[in-house]
mmCIF file of C-alpha atoms in Angstrom:
data_model
loop_
_atom_site.group_PDB
_atom_site.id
_atom_site.type_symbol
_atom_site.label_atom_id
_atom_site.label_comp_id
_atom_site.label_asym_id
_atom_site.label_seq_id
_atom_site.Cartn_x
_atom_site.Cartn_y
_atom_site.Cartn_z
ATOM 1 C CA MET A 1 -6.792 -0.899 -28.759
ATOM 2 C CA ALA A 2 -5.290 0.448 -26.203
ATOM 3 C CA ARG A 3 -5.908 -0.573 -22.449
ATOM 4 C CA ILE A 4 -6.420 2.984 -20.192
ATOM 5 C CA GLY A 5 -7.124 1.403 -16.824
ATOM 6 C CA ARG A 6 -9.930 1.517 -15.803
ATOM 7 C CA LEU A 7 -10.562 -0.499 -12.590
ATOM 8 C CA SER A 8 -13.809 -2.575 -12.723
ATOM 9 C CA THR A 9 -15.145 -4.691 -9.804
ATOM 10 C CA LYS A 10 -15.847 -7.477 -12.892
ATOM 11 C CA GLY A 11 -12.983 -9.485 -13.519
ATOM 12 C CA SER A 12 -11.003 -8.098 -10.641
ATOM 13 C CA VAL A 13 -8.255 -8.600 -7.659
ATOM 14 C CA LEU A 14 -6.362 -8.096 -4.609
ATOM 15 C CA LEU A 15 -3.395 -8.640 -4.170
ATOM 16 C CA LEU A 16 -1.681 -8.110 -0.240
ATOM 17 C CA CYS A 17 1.784 -8.498 -0.758
ATOM 18 C CA ASP A 18 4.187 -9.424 2.453
ATOM 19 C CA ILE A 19 2.584 -6.857 4.763
ATOM 20 C CA GLN A 20 4.595 -8.444 8.382
ATOM 21 C CA GLU A 21 5.798 -7.822 11.176
ATOM 22 C CA LYS A 22 9.746 -7.791 10.712
ATOM 23 C CA PHE A 23 9.227 -5.047 8.453
ATOM 24 C CA ARG A 24 6.937 -2.802 10.714
ATOM 25 C CA PRO A 25 10.165 -0.556 12.038
ATOM 26 C CA ASN A 26 11.893 -0.686 8.426
ATOM 27 C CA ILE A 27 9.535 0.560 6.297
ATOM 28 C CA PHE A 28 8.569 4.298 5.252
ATOM 29 C CA GLN A 29 5.103 5.297 6.219
ATOM 30 C CA PHE A 30 4.832 1.659 7.430
ATOM 31 C CA THR A 31 1.081 3.092 9.640
ATOM 32 C CA ASN A 32 -0.614 4.530 6.698
ATOM 33 C CA ILE A 33 0.395 1.903 4.117
ATOM 34 C CA VAL A 34 -0.366 -0.589 6.735
ATOM 35 C CA SER A 35 -3.861 1.663 7.271
ATOM 36 C CA ASN A 36 -4.633 1.844 3.202
ATOM 37 C CA ALA A 37 -4.054 -1.313 2.878
ATOM 38 C CA ALA A 38 -6.238 -2.288 4.982
ATOM 39 C CA ARG A 39 -9.147 0.339 3.567
ATOM 40 C CA LEU A 40 -8.714 -1.460 0.933
ATOM 41 C CA LEU A 41 -9.076 -5.091 1.616
ATOM 42 C CA GLN A 42 -12.247 -3.707 3.910
ATOM 43 C CA ALA A 43 -13.640 -2.196 0.032
ATOM 44 C CA SER A 44 -13.396 -5.309 -1.156
ATOM 45 C CA ARG A 45 -14.765 -7.150 0.167
ATOM 46 C CA ILE A 46 -17.944 -5.322 0.353
ATOM 47 C CA LEU A 47 -17.776 -4.657 -3.783
ATOM 48 C CA ASN A 48 -17.122 -8.432 -3.861
ATOM 49 C CA ILE A 49 -13.301 -8.036 -5.360
ATOM 50 C CA PRO A 50 -11.336 -11.243 -4.452
ATOM 51 C CA GLN A 51 -8.116 -10.957 -2.516
ATOM 52 C CA ILE A 52 -5.142 -12.744 -1.872
ATOM 53 C CA LEU A 53 -2.556 -12.825 0.981
ATOM 54 C CA THR A 54 1.351 -13.536 0.857
ATOM 55 C CA GLU A 55 4.395 -14.240 3.097
ATOM 56 C CA GLN A 56 7.548 -13.749 2.507
ATOM 57 C CA TYR A 57 9.102 -16.610 4.935
ATOM 58 C CA PRO A 58 6.981 -15.925 7.964
ATOM 59 C CA LYS A 59 9.196 -18.005 9.972
ATOM 60 C CA GLY A 60 12.157 -15.580 10.131
ATOM 61 C CA LEU A 61 9.732 -12.014 9.108
ATOM 62 C CA GLY A 62 6.982 -12.987 11.089
ATOM 63 C CA PRO A 63 2.673 -12.734 10.066
ATOM 64 C CA THR A 64 1.231 -10.559 8.906
ATOM 65 C CA VAL A 65 0.593 -7.827 11.374
ATOM 66 C CA PRO A 66 -3.013 -7.856 12.664
ATOM 67 C CA GLU A 67 -3.890 -4.082 12.352
ATOM 68 C CA LEU A 68 -4.940 -4.771 8.387
ATOM 69 C CA GLY A 69 -7.306 -7.326 9.426
ATOM 70 C CA ALA A 70 -6.557 -9.860 7.229
ATOM 71 C CA GLU A 71 -7.365 -12.444 9.782
ATOM 72 C CA GLY A 72 -10.190 -14.281 7.707
ATOM 73 C CA LEU A 73 -7.535 -14.511 4.997
ATOM 74 C CA LYS A 74 -5.607 -18.052 4.450
ATOM 75 C CA PRO A 75 -1.563 -16.333 3.517
ATOM 76 C CA HIS A 76 0.461 -17.961 0.801
ATOM 77 C CA THR A 77 3.842 -18.424 1.856
ATOM 78 C CA LYS A 78 6.693 -17.552 0.085
ATOM 79 C CA THR A 79 10.161 -17.530 -0.644
ATOM 80 C CA SER A 80 10.472 -15.529 -4.041
ATOM 81 C CA PHE A 81 10.396 -12.266 -4.672
ATOM 82 C CA SER A 82 7.100 -13.471 -6.784
ATOM 83 C CA MET A 83 3.541 -13.181 -5.438
ATOM 84 C CA LEU A 84 2.510 -15.515 -8.330
ATOM 85 C CA THR A 85 3.323 -18.531 -6.115
ATOM 86 C CA ASP A 86 1.408 -21.977 -7.706
ATOM 87 C CA SER A 87 -0.543 -21.586 -4.515
ATOM 88 C CA VAL A 88 -0.343 -18.597 -5.928
ATOM 89 C CA GLU A 89 -1.657 -18.836 -10.128
ATOM 90 C CA SER A 90 -3.505 -21.413 -8.896
ATOM 91 C CA SER A 91 -6.357 -19.358 -6.237
ATOM 92 C CA LEU A 92 -6.182 -17.071 -9.759
ATOM 93 C CA LYS A 93 -7.357 -20.166 -11.980
ATOM 94 C CA SER A 94 -10.332 -21.015 -9.352
ATOM 95 C CA LEU A 95 -11.268 -16.991 -9.246
ATOM 96 C CA GLY A 96 -11.866 -18.158 -13.779
ATOM 97 C CA ASP A 97 -7.782 -15.829 -13.967
ATOM 98 C CA PRO A 98 -8.762 -12.035 -12.932
ATOM 99 C CA GLN A 99 -7.875 -9.680 -15.942
ATOM 100 C CA GLN A 100 -6.994 -6.595 -13.557
ATOM 101 C CA VAL A 101 -4.680 -6.687 -10.236
ATOM 102 C CA ILE A 102 -4.980 -3.921 -7.427
ATOM 103 C CA LEU A 103 -1.242 -4.544 -5.615
ATOM 104 C CA CYS A 104 -0.413 -3.258 -2.251
ATOM 105 C CA GLY A 105 2.001 -4.929 0.025
ATOM 106 C CA ILE A 106 6.172 -4.591 1.103
ATOM 107 C CA GLU A 107 8.045 -3.739 -0.634
ATOM 108 C CA ALA A 108 8.788 -1.813 -3.589
ATOM 109 C CA GLN A 109 11.729 -2.111 -5.297
ATOM 110 C CA ALA A 110 11.212 -6.076 -4.841
ATOM 111 C CA CYS A 111 8.644 -8.542 -4.298
ATOM 112 C CA ILE A 112 5.663 -5.404 -4.948
ATOM 113 C CA ALA A 113 8.398 -5.620 -8.887
ATOM 114 C CA CYS A 114 9.589 -8.470 -9.222
ATOM 115 C CA THR A 115 5.091 -9.725 -8.955
ATOM 116 C CA THR A 116 4.416 -6.792 -11.155
ATOM 117 C CA TYR A 117 6.379 -7.995 -13.911
ATOM 118 C CA ASP A 118 5.358 -11.138 -13.603
ATOM 119 C CA LEU A 119 1.571 -10.069 -14.084
ATOM 120 C CA LEU A 120 2.664 -8.077 -17.053
ATOM 121 C CA GLU A 121 3.910 -11.125 -18.947
ATOM 122 C CA ARG A 122 0.830 -12.889 -18.518
ATOM 123 C CA GLY A 123 -1.060 -9.481 -20.093
ATOM 124 C CA MET A 124 -2.438 -9.094 -17.218
ATOM 125 C CA GLU A 125 -3.555 -5.269 -16.232
ATOM 126 C CA VAL A 126 -1.805 -3.749 -13.251
ATOM 127 C CA HIS A 127 -2.339 -0.997 -10.968
ATOM 128 C CA ILE A 128 0.200 -0.566 -7.801
ATOM 129 C CA VAL A 129 -1.426 1.859 -5.052
ATOM 130 C CA ALA A 130 0.868 4.245 -4.727
ATOM 131 C CA ASP A 131 0.304 5.563 -1.675
ATOM 132 C CA ALA A 132 -0.060 1.592 -0.258
ATOM 133 C CA VAL A 133 3.357 0.428 -1.612
ATOM 134 C CA SER A 134 6.791 0.416 0.354
ATOM 135 C CA SER A 135 9.825 0.152 1.035
ATOM 136 C CA ARG A 136 12.552 0.708 3.409
ATOM 137 C CA SER A 137 14.311 3.266 1.773
ATOM 138 C CA HIS A 138 12.224 6.230 0.049
ATOM 139 C CA THR A 139 14.397 6.518 -2.923
ATOM 140 C CA ASP A 140 14.362 2.910 -3.582
ATOM 141 C CA ARG A 141 10.335 3.419 -3.202
ATOM 142 C CA LEU A 142 10.685 6.192 -5.662
ATOM 143 C CA PHE A 143 12.586 5.071 -8.505
ATOM 144 C CA ALA A 144 10.406 1.449 -8.564
ATOM 145 C CA LEU A 145 7.269 2.666 -9.076
ATOM 146 C CA SER A 146 8.866 4.736 -11.672
ATOM 147 C CA ARG A 147 10.465 1.345 -13.311
ATOM 148 C CA LEU A 148 7.484 -0.345 -12.918
ATOM 149 C CA LYS A 149 5.502 2.385 -15.077
ATOM 150 C CA GLN A 150 7.642 2.392 -17.255
ATOM 151 C CA SER A 151 7.135 -1.198 -17.761
ATOM 152 C CA GLY A 152 3.026 -0.808 -17.971
ATOM 153 C CA ALA A 153 1.677 -1.052 -14.429
ATOM 154 C CA PHE A 154 -0.646 2.274 -13.781
ATOM 155 C CA LEU A 155 0.050 4.538 -10.799
ATOM 156 C CA THR A 156 -1.960 4.972 -8.648
ATOM 157 C CA THR A 157 -3.912 6.144 -5.064
ATOM 158 C CA THR A 158 -5.919 4.318 -2.351
ATOM 159 C CA GLU A 159 -8.807 6.910 -3.117
ATOM 160 C CA GLY A 160 -8.303 6.609 -6.903
ATOM 161 C CA VAL A 161 -9.464 2.847 -6.806
ATOM 162 C CA LEU A 162 -12.639 3.419 -4.780
ATOM 163 C CA LEU A 163 -13.551 6.067 -6.831
ATOM 164 C CA GLN A 164 -13.025 4.484 -10.039
ATOM 165 C CA LEU A 165 -14.600 0.653 -8.855
ATOM 166 C CA VAL A 166 -17.767 2.595 -7.397
ATOM 167 C CA GLN A 167 -17.946 5.198 -10.312
ATOM 168 C CA ASP A 168 -21.043 6.299 -9.982
ATOM 169 C CA ALA A 169 -23.274 8.285 -6.386
ATOM 170 C CA LYS A 170 -25.594 5.293 -7.619
ATOM 171 C CA HIS A 171 -24.140 2.199 -6.831
ATOM 172 C CA PRO A 172 -24.817 0.206 -3.750
ATOM 173 C CA ASN A 173 -22.028 0.516 -1.757
ATOM 174 C CA PHE A 174 -21.692 4.185 -2.887
ATOM 175 C CA LYS A 175 -21.781 5.523 1.481
ATOM 176 C CA GLU A 176 -19.361 2.684 2.167
ATOM 177 C CA SER A 177 -16.996 3.568 0.427
ATOM 178 C CA MET A 178 -16.378 6.866 0.755
ATOM 179 C CA GLY A 179 -16.853 6.444 4.610
ATOM 180 C CA PHE A 180 -13.581 4.368 3.368
ATOM 181 C CA ILE A 181 -12.292 7.571 1.584
ATOM 182 C CA ASN A 182 -12.893 9.996 4.557
ATOM 183 C CA CYS A 183 -11.373 7.913 6.962
ATOM 184 C CA LEU A 184 -8.572 8.346 4.683
ATOM 185 C CA VAL A 185 -8.425 12.513 4.583
ATOM 186 C CA THR A 186 -8.557 12.138 8.300
ATOM 187 C CA ASP A 187 -5.699 10.589 8.366
ATOM 188 C CA ILE A 188 -3.834 12.292 6.170
ATOM 189 C CA LEU A 189 -4.739 15.187 7.840
ATOM 190 C CA GLN A 190 -3.684 14.563 11.488
ATOM 191 C CA ASN A 191 -0.182 13.503 9.838
ATOM 192 C CA ILE A 192 0.160 17.455 8.083
ATOM 193 C CA PHE A 193 -0.415 18.787 11.720
ATOM 194 C CA LEU A 194 2.177 15.973 13.235
ATOM 195 C CA CYS A 195 4.646 16.939 10.871
ATOM 196 C CA VAL A 196 4.029 20.667 11.432
ATOM 197 C CA GLN A 197 4.694 20.609 14.867
ATOM 198 C CA ARG A 198 7.122 18.348 14.373
ATOM 199 C CA LYS A 199 9.199 21.547 12.248
ATOM 200 C CA LYS A 200 7.721 23.364 14.998
ATOM 201 C CA GLU A 201 9.754 21.753 18.053
ATOM 202 C CA ILE A 202 12.753 20.871 16.069
ATOM 203 C CA HIS A 203 12.812 24.740 14.645
ATOM 204 C CA THR A 204 12.534 25.690 18.369
ATOM 205 C CA GLY A 205 15.709 23.901 19.535
ATOM 206 C CA LEU A 206 17.331 24.874 16.856
ATOM 207 C CA LYS A 207 17.045 28.172 17.475
ATOM 208 C CA GLN A 208 18.225 27.155 20.939
ATOM 209 C CA LEU A 209 21.204 26.107 19.917
ATOM 210 C CA GLU A 210 22.062 29.325 18.251
ATOM 211 C CA ASP A 211 21.162 31.348 22.002
ATOM 212 C CA PRO A 212 23.223 29.805 24.459
ATOM 213 C CA GLU A 213 21.767 31.665 27.171
ATOM 214 C CA ALA A 214 18.309 30.011 26.273
ATOM 215 C CA LEU A 215 19.585 26.910 27.411
ATOM 216 C CA GLY A 216 20.828 28.246 31.016
ATOM 217 C CA SER A 217 23.811 29.161 32.596
ATOM 218 C CA PRO A 218 27.053 27.268 31.060
ATOM 219 C CA LEU A 219 28.332 24.369 33.442
ATOM 220 C CA PRO A 220 31.257 25.459 35.891
#
């Protein structure tokens, strides 16, 4: 029977890939990526889903960003693009070899891709959280996600993951999970508002350039 990708709290693990300081100014939608990954981390703690955190060459790329809220996790340092280092493999074994992986982090075409390929080759089910994964280039991000879907990974969202894991309004952690979703919606609306405001500012600026009188008298 083909896998349909139904997530469960049993046999799942959250992988947080290289969400580090030096990426901050260069990664597309970095703030949103970190915010969504932080929600997944908080939810996984509530739902008793184990978490594994990696850092790519922290000496050069810096530590994990504090707003992720991962202070209680010991990072697995690495230089390979794949997260599946010896220490991570050992952690997975100690967790009973979970077969479902919820994956988020940086960068889609590099470490996320290589990690996904390794996981798929081991017969594991990979759920890539699209709104918690990014790259420096939005083009790289889009094509990487498309390519990984072709390879057999499931693409999902932060809200999609939370709802699949809870599955029922009678779940004892349903209200807490809905709190994360409500915060997610608020962030989305705020981002839309900021984008609209920015477009208005750009439009006003362009109109002024088209109307020399609006810019005042030319310099003598």
